[in-house]
Amino acid sequence: MPQSRFADVRRFGSIDSTNRYLLDEARAGAPEGVVAVADHQTAGRGRLGRSWEAPPGANLLLSVLLRPVLDPADRHLATTAVALAAVDAIGALGLGGSGGSGGSGETEGSDGLGAPVGIKWPNDLVDTRGRKLAGVLAETDLLPASGTGGHPAPIVVGIGINVNWPDGDADLPSELRGLAVSLRMLAEGPVDREELLVNLLAALHPRTADLGLPAGRRRLSQDLLAACTTIGKSVRVDLADGSFEGTATGITPEGHLLVASDGVTRSVVAGDVVHVRPRS
Ligand code: BT5
């Protein structure tokens, strides 16, 4: 992969968490572009102390170290860049599967992206039925030491993509049945993890380069809007200091979610949101 800034790929048979590994590397001064890939994580992490499940050898578990020169208000776009790169990478597999058709009327966020997947704002890849195919976790370390040596402060972005697990609902723990899906299920057959990794490393290059440019950041927000399955949905937004309900109506050029509620449209920043979910 010539010219890719993601050429330093470190592979692990088993590790606690690729995000934890790269945060430690970042603290030790590692440059942008280091990638960690694991066959298995013993303590894969989700947001807010949640865990990420994947049996050994089945799925793509990867983190990248970014050091974008970004205003703190734009740092949430690192999640968007990686989520969009994953949509690109899955599209490039050309699976041509049914995409889990026969669904529940979920918005197809993938028009024009060539993949039967969309992005549930802010950090999930979902199929056309809203089942979770991948999750993205961005972690940052603003300790002064991490940004020394001329490096901007790091953002470690991890993604877990369900490639060959689960093979069906029966594989899943009961709490994830009907809620999680894999590429294997969508393609109705095994999917090559290596090919997906190669596609993802290739797609990460332009997507993360966009973080550093005003026009690039607008492109990320526009492409997020095009891929976003949350638009048009009723949502409840849980903020640290309370919650409100409304309808997701759009995404701003800065990548914020617009939620209309009681005749007022509010802009919601990913970092402020504890949870956005369909209103029950
Ligand atoms: C996420 O958190 O979705 C972020 C997941 C990031 C995982 C990657 S793997 C590589 C890197 N290293 C790490 O240690 N982490 C990153 P969140 O939105 O909090 O969702 C977590 C929730 O998703 C869990 O509480 C489960 O309900 C559900 N879940 C867990 N494993 C799943 C899976 N394989 N597929 C679908 N849903 C899952």
CSV table of N, CA and C in Angstrom, one decimal, residues 177-271:
chain,number,residue,atom,x,y,z
A,177,ARG,N,-29.2,-10.9,20.6
A,177,ARG,CA,-29.9,-11.6,19.6
A,177,ARG,C,-30.9,-10.6,18.9
A,178,GLY,N,-30.8,-10.5,17.6
A,178,GLY,CA,-31.7,-9.6,16.9
A,178,GLY,C,-31.1,-8.2,16.8
A,179,LEU,N,-30.0,-8.0,17.5
A,179,LEU,CA,-29.4,-6.6,17.6
A,179,LEU,C,-28.1,-6.6,16.9
A,180,ALA,N,-27.4,-7.7,16.7
A,180,ALA,CA,-26.1,-7.7,16.1
A,180,ALA,C,-26.2,-8.5,14.8
A,181,VAL,N,-25.3,-8.2,13.9
A,181,VAL,CA,-25.2,-8.9,12.6
A,181,VAL,C,-23.8,-8.9,12.1
A,182,SER,N,-23.5,-9.8,11.2
A,182,SER,CA,-22.1,-9.9,10.7
A,182,SER,C,-22.1,-9.8,9.2
A,183,LEU,N,-21.0,-9.5,8.6
A,183,LEU,CA,-20.9,-9.5,7.1
A,183,LEU,C,-21.2,-10.9,6.6
A,184,ARG,N,-20.8,-11.9,7.3
A,184,ARG,CA,-21.1,-13.3,6.9
A,184,ARG,C,-22.6,-13.5,6.7
A,185,MET,N,-23.3,-13.0,7.7
A,185,MET,CA,-24.8,-13.1,7.6
A,185,MET,C,-25.3,-12.4,6.4
A,186,LEU,N,-24.8,-11.2,6.2
A,186,LEU,CA,-25.3,-10.3,5.1
A,186,LEU,C,-24.9,-10.9,3.7
A,187,ALA,N,-23.7,-11.5,3.7
A,187,ALA,CA,-23.2,-12.1,2.4
A,187,ALA,C,-23.7,-13.5,2.2
A,188,GLU,N,-24.2,-14.1,3.3
A,188,GLU,CA,-24.6,-15.5,3.2
A,188,GLU,C,-23.5,-16.4,2.9
A,189,GLY,N,-22.3,-16.1,3.5
A,189,GLY,CA,-21.1,-17.0,3.3
A,189,GLY,C,-19.9,-16.3,3.9
A,190,PRO,N,-18.8,-17.0,4.1
A,190,PRO,CA,-17.6,-16.5,4.7
A,190,PRO,C,-17.1,-15.3,4.0
A,191,VAL,N,-16.5,-14.4,4.8
A,191,VAL,CA,-15.9,-13.1,4.2
A,191,VAL,C,-14.4,-13.1,4.6
A,192,ASP,N,-13.6,-12.6,3.7
A,192,ASP,CA,-12.2,-12.6,3.9
A,192,ASP,C,-11.7,-11.4,4.8
A,193,ARG,N,-11.3,-11.7,6.0
A,193,ARG,CA,-10.9,-10.6,6.9
A,193,ARG,C,-9.7,-9.8,6.4
A,194,GLU,N,-8.8,-10.5,5.8
A,194,GLU,CA,-7.6,-9.8,5.3
A,194,GLU,C,-7.9,-8.8,4.2
A,195,GLU,N,-8.8,-9.2,3.3
A,195,GLU,CA,-9.3,-8.3,2.2
A,195,GLU,C,-9.9,-7.1,2.8
A,196,LEU,N,-10.7,-7.3,3.9
A,196,LEU,CA,-11.4,-6.2,4.5
A,196,LEU,C,-10.4,-5.3,5.2
A,197,LEU,N,-9.3,-5.9,5.8
A,197,LEU,CA,-8.3,-5.1,6.4
A,197,LEU,C,-7.6,-4.2,5.4
A,198,VAL,N,-7.2,-4.8,4.3
A,198,VAL,CA,-6.5,-4.1,3.2
A,198,VAL,C,-7.4,-2.9,2.7
A,199,ASN,N,-8.7,-3.2,2.5
A,199,ASN,CA,-9.6,-2.1,2.1
A,199,ASN,C,-9.7,-1.0,3.1
A,200,LEU,N,-9.7,-1.4,4.4
A,200,LEU,CA,-9.9,-0.4,5.4
A,200,LEU,C,-8.6,0.5,5.5
A,201,LEU,N,-7.5,-0.1,5.5
A,201,LEU,CA,-6.2,0.7,5.6
A,201,LEU,C,-6.2,1.6,4.4
A,202,ALA,N,-6.6,1.2,3.2
A,202,ALA,CA,-6.6,2.1,2.0
A,202,ALA,C,-7.6,3.2,2.2
A,203,ALA,N,-8.8,2.9,2.7
A,203,ALA,CA,-9.8,3.9,2.9
A,203,ALA,C,-9.5,4.9,4.0
A,204,LEU,N,-8.8,4.4,5.0
A,204,LEU,CA,-8.5,5.3,6.1
A,204,LEU,C,-7.6,6.5,5.7
A,205,HIS,N,-6.8,6.3,4.7
A,205,HIS,CA,-5.8,7.3,4.3
A,205,HIS,C,-6.6,8.6,3.8
A,206,PRO,N,-7.5,8.5,2.8
A,206,PRO,CA,-8.1,9.8,2.4
A,206,PRO,C,-9.1,10.2,3.5
A,207,ARG,N,-9.8,9.3,4.2
A,207,ARG,CA,-10.8,9.8,5.2
A,207,ARG,C,-10.1,10.5,6.3
A,208,THR,N,-9.0,10.1,6.8
A,208,THR,CA,-8.3,10.8,7.9
A,208,THR,C,-7.6,12.0,7.4
A,209,ALA,N,-7.1,12.0,6.1
A,209,ALA,CA,-6.5,13.2,5.6
A,209,ALA,C,-7.6,14.4,5.6
A,210,ASP,N,-8.8,14.0,5.4
A,210,ASP,CA,-9.9,15.0,5.4
A,210,ASP,C,-10.0,15.8,6.7
A,211,LEU,N,-9.6,15.1,7.8
A,211,LEU,CA,-9.7,15.8,9.1
A,211,LEU,C,-8.9,17.1,9.2
A,212,GLY,N,-7.9,17.2,8.4
A,212,GLY,CA,-7.0,18.3,8.5
A,212,GLY,C,-7.4,19.5,7.7
A,213,LEU,N,-8.4,19.4,6.9
A,213,LEU,CA,-8.8,20.4,5.9
A,213,LEU,C,-10.2,20.9,6.2
A,214,PRO,N,-10.5,22.2,6.1
A,214,PRO,CA,-11.9,22.6,6.3
A,214,PRO,C,-12.8,22.0,5.3
A,215,ALA,N,-12.4,21.9,4.0
A,215,ALA,CA,-13.3,21.3,3.0
A,215,ALA,C,-13.4,19.8,3.2
A,216,GLY,N,-12.3,19.2,3.8
A,216,GLY,CA,-12.4,17.8,4.1
A,216,GLY,C,-13.3,17.5,5.2
A,217,ARG,N,-13.3,18.4,6.2
A,217,ARG,CA,-14.2,18.2,7.3
A,217,ARG,C,-15.7,18.3,6.9
A,218,ARG,N,-15.9,19.3,6.0
A,218,ARG,CA,-17.3,19.4,5.4
A,218,ARG,C,-17.7,18.1,4.7
A,219,ARG,N,-16.7,17.6,3.9
A,219,ARG,CA,-17.0,16.3,3.2
A,219,ARG,C,-17.3,15.2,4.1
A,220,LEU,N,-16.6,15.1,5.2
A,220,LEU,CA,-16.9,14.0,6.2
A,220,LEU,C,-18.3,14.2,6.7
A,221,SER,N,-18.7,15.4,7.0
A,221,SER,CA,-20.1,15.6,7.6
A,221,SER,C,-21.1,15.3,6.5
A,222,GLN,N,-20.9,15.7,5.3
A,222,GLN,CA,-21.8,15.5,4.2
A,222,GLN,C,-22.0,14.0,4.0
A,223,ASP,N,-20.9,13.3,4.0
A,223,ASP,CA,-20.9,11.8,3.7
A,223,ASP,C,-21.5,11.1,4.9
A,224,LEU,N,-21.3,11.7,6.1
A,224,LEU,CA,-22.0,11.1,7.3
A,224,LEU,C,-23.5,11.3,7.1
A,225,LEU,N,-23.9,12.4,6.7
A,225,LEU,CA,-25.4,12.7,6.4
A,225,LEU,C,-25.9,11.6,5.4
A,226,ALA,N,-25.2,11.4,4.3
A,226,ALA,CA,-25.6,10.5,3.3
A,226,ALA,C,-25.7,9.1,3.8
A,227,ALA,N,-24.9,8.7,4.8
A,227,ALA,CA,-24.8,7.3,5.3
A,227,ALA,C,-25.7,7.1,6.5
A,228,CYS,N,-26.2,8.2,7.1
A,228,CYS,CA,-26.7,8.2,8.4
A,228,CYS,C,-28.2,7.6,8.5
A,229,THR,N,-28.3,6.6,9.2
A,229,THR,CA,-29.6,5.9,9.4
A,229,THR,C,-30.5,6.6,10.5
A,230,THR,N,-29.9,7.5,11.2
A,230,THR,CA,-30.6,8.1,12.3
A,230,THR,C,-31.6,9.2,11.9
A,231,ILE,N,-31.3,9.8,10.7
A,231,ILE,CA,-32.2,10.9,10.2
A,231,ILE,C,-33.6,10.4,9.9
A,232,GLY,N,-34.5,11.2,10.4
A,232,GLY,CA,-35.9,10.8,10.3
A,232,GLY,C,-36.5,10.0,11.4
A,233,LYS,N,-35.6,9.6,12.3
A,233,LYS,CA,-36.0,8.7,13.4
A,233,LYS,C,-36.3,9.5,14.7
A,234,SER,N,-37.2,9.0,15.4
A,234,SER,CA,-37.5,9.6,16.8
A,234,SER,C,-36.4,9.1,17.7
A,235,VAL,N,-35.8,10.1,18.4
A,235,VAL,CA,-34.7,9.8,19.3
A,235,VAL,C,-34.9,10.4,20.6
A,236,ARG,N,-34.3,9.8,21.6
A,236,ARG,CA,-34.2,10.4,22.9
A,236,ARG,C,-32.7,10.6,23.1
A,237,VAL,N,-32.4,11.9,23.5
A,237,VAL,CA,-31.0,12.3,23.6
A,237,VAL,C,-30.7,12.4,25.1
A,238,ASP,N,-29.9,11.6,25.6
A,238,ASP,CA,-29.5,11.6,27.1
A,238,ASP,C,-28.2,12.4,27.2
A,239,LEU,N,-28.3,13.5,27.8
A,239,LEU,CA,-27.2,14.4,28.1
A,239,LEU,C,-26.8,14.2,29.5
A,240,ALA,N,-25.6,14.7,29.9
A,240,ALA,CA,-25.1,14.5,31.2
A,240,ALA,C,-26.1,15.2,32.2
A,241,ASP,N,-26.8,16.3,31.8
A,241,ASP,CA,-27.6,17.0,32.7
A,241,ASP,C,-29.1,16.9,32.4
A,242,GLY,N,-29.5,15.8,31.8
A,242,GLY,CA,-30.9,15.6,31.5
A,242,GLY,C,-31.1,15.1,30.1
A,243,SER,N,-32.4,14.8,29.7
A,243,SER,CA,-32.6,14.2,28.4
A,243,SER,C,-33.8,14.9,27.7
A,244,PHE,N,-33.8,14.8,26.4
A,244,PHE,CA,-35.0,15.3,25.7
A,244,PHE,C,-35.3,14.4,24.5
A,245,GLU,N,-36.5,14.5,24.0
A,245,GLU,CA,-36.9,13.6,22.9
A,245,GLU,C,-37.2,14.5,21.7
A,246,GLY,N,-37.0,13.9,20.5
A,246,GLY,CA,-37.3,14.7,19.3
A,246,GLY,C,-37.1,13.8,18.0
A,247,THR,N,-37.1,14.5,16.9
A,247,THR,CA,-36.8,13.7,15.6
A,247,THR,C,-35.5,14.2,15.1
A,248,ALA,N,-34.6,13.3,14.7
A,248,ALA,CA,-33.4,13.6,14.1
A,248,ALA,C,-33.7,14.1,12.7
A,249,THR,N,-33.2,15.4,12.4
A,249,THR,CA,-33.6,16.0,11.1
A,249,THR,C,-32.4,16.2,10.1
A,250,GLY,N,-31.2,16.1,10.7
A,250,GLY,CA,-30.1,16.4,9.8
A,250,GLY,C,-28.7,16.4,10.5
A,251,ILE,N,-27.7,16.7,9.8
A,251,ILE,CA,-26.3,16.8,10.3
A,251,ILE,C,-25.7,18.1,9.9
A,252,THR,N,-25.2,18.9,10.8
A,252,THR,CA,-24.6,20.2,10.4
A,252,THR,C,-23.3,20.0,9.7
A,253,PRO,N,-22.8,21.0,9.0
A,253,PRO,CA,-21.4,20.9,8.4
A,253,PRO,C,-20.3,20.6,9.4
A,254,GLU,N,-20.6,20.8,10.7
A,254,GLU,CA,-19.6,20.4,11.7
A,254,GLU,C,-19.8,19.0,12.2
A,255,GLY,N,-20.8,18.3,11.6
A,255,GLY,CA,-21.0,16.9,12.0
A,255,GLY,C,-21.8,16.7,13.3
A,256,HIS,N,-22.6,17.8,13.7
A,256,HIS,CA,-23.5,17.6,14.8
A,256,HIS,C,-24.8,17.2,14.3
A,257,LEU,N,-25.5,16.4,15.2
A,257,LEU,CA,-26.9,15.9,14.9
A,257,LEU,C,-27.9,17.0,15.2
A,258,LEU,N,-28.8,17.2,14.2
A,258,LEU,CA,-29.9,18.2,14.5
A,258,LEU,C,-31.1,17.4,15.0
A,259,VAL,N,-31.7,17.8,16.1
A,259,VAL,CA,-32.9,17.1,16.6
A,259,VAL,C,-33.9,18.2,16.9
A,260,ALA,N,-35.1,18.0,16.2
A,260,ALA,CA,-36.2,18.9,16.3
A,260,ALA,C,-37.1,18.4,17.5
A,261,SER,N,-37.4,19.3,18.4
A,261,SER,CA,-38.1,18.9,19.6
A,261,SER,C,-39.0,20.1,20.0
A,262,ASP,N,-40.3,19.9,20.0
A,262,ASP,CA,-41.2,21.0,20.4
A,262,ASP,C,-41.0,22.3,19.6
A,263,GLY,N,-40.9,22.1,18.3
A,263,GLY,CA,-40.7,23.3,17.5
A,263,GLY,C,-39.4,24.0,17.5
A,264,VAL,N,-38.5,23.4,18.2
A,264,VAL,CA,-37.1,24.0,18.3
A,264,VAL,C,-36.1,22.9,17.8
A,265,THR,N,-35.2,23.3,17.0
A,265,THR,CA,-34.2,22.4,16.5
A,265,THR,C,-32.9,22.6,17.3
A,266,ARG,N,-32.4,21.5,17.9
A,266,ARG,CA,-31.2,21.6,18.7
A,266,ARG,C,-30.1,20.9,18.0
A,267,SER,N,-28.9,21.3,18.2
A,267,SER,CA,-27.7,20.7,17.6
A,267,SER,C,-27.0,19.9,18.7
A,268,VAL,N,-26.8,18.6,18.5
A,268,VAL,CA,-26.3,17.7,19.5
A,268,VAL,C,-24.8,17.3,19.1
A,269,VAL,N,-23.9,17.5,20.0
A,269,VAL,CA,-22.5,17.1,19.8
A,269,VAL,C,-22.3,15.7,20.4
A,270,ALA,N,-21.6,14.9,19.6
A,270,ALA,CA,-21.4,13.5,20.0
A,270,ALA,C,-20.8,13.4,21.4
A,271,GLY,N,-19.8,14.3,21.7
A,271,GLY,CA,-19.2,14.2,23.0
A,271,GLY,C,-20.1,14.5,24.2
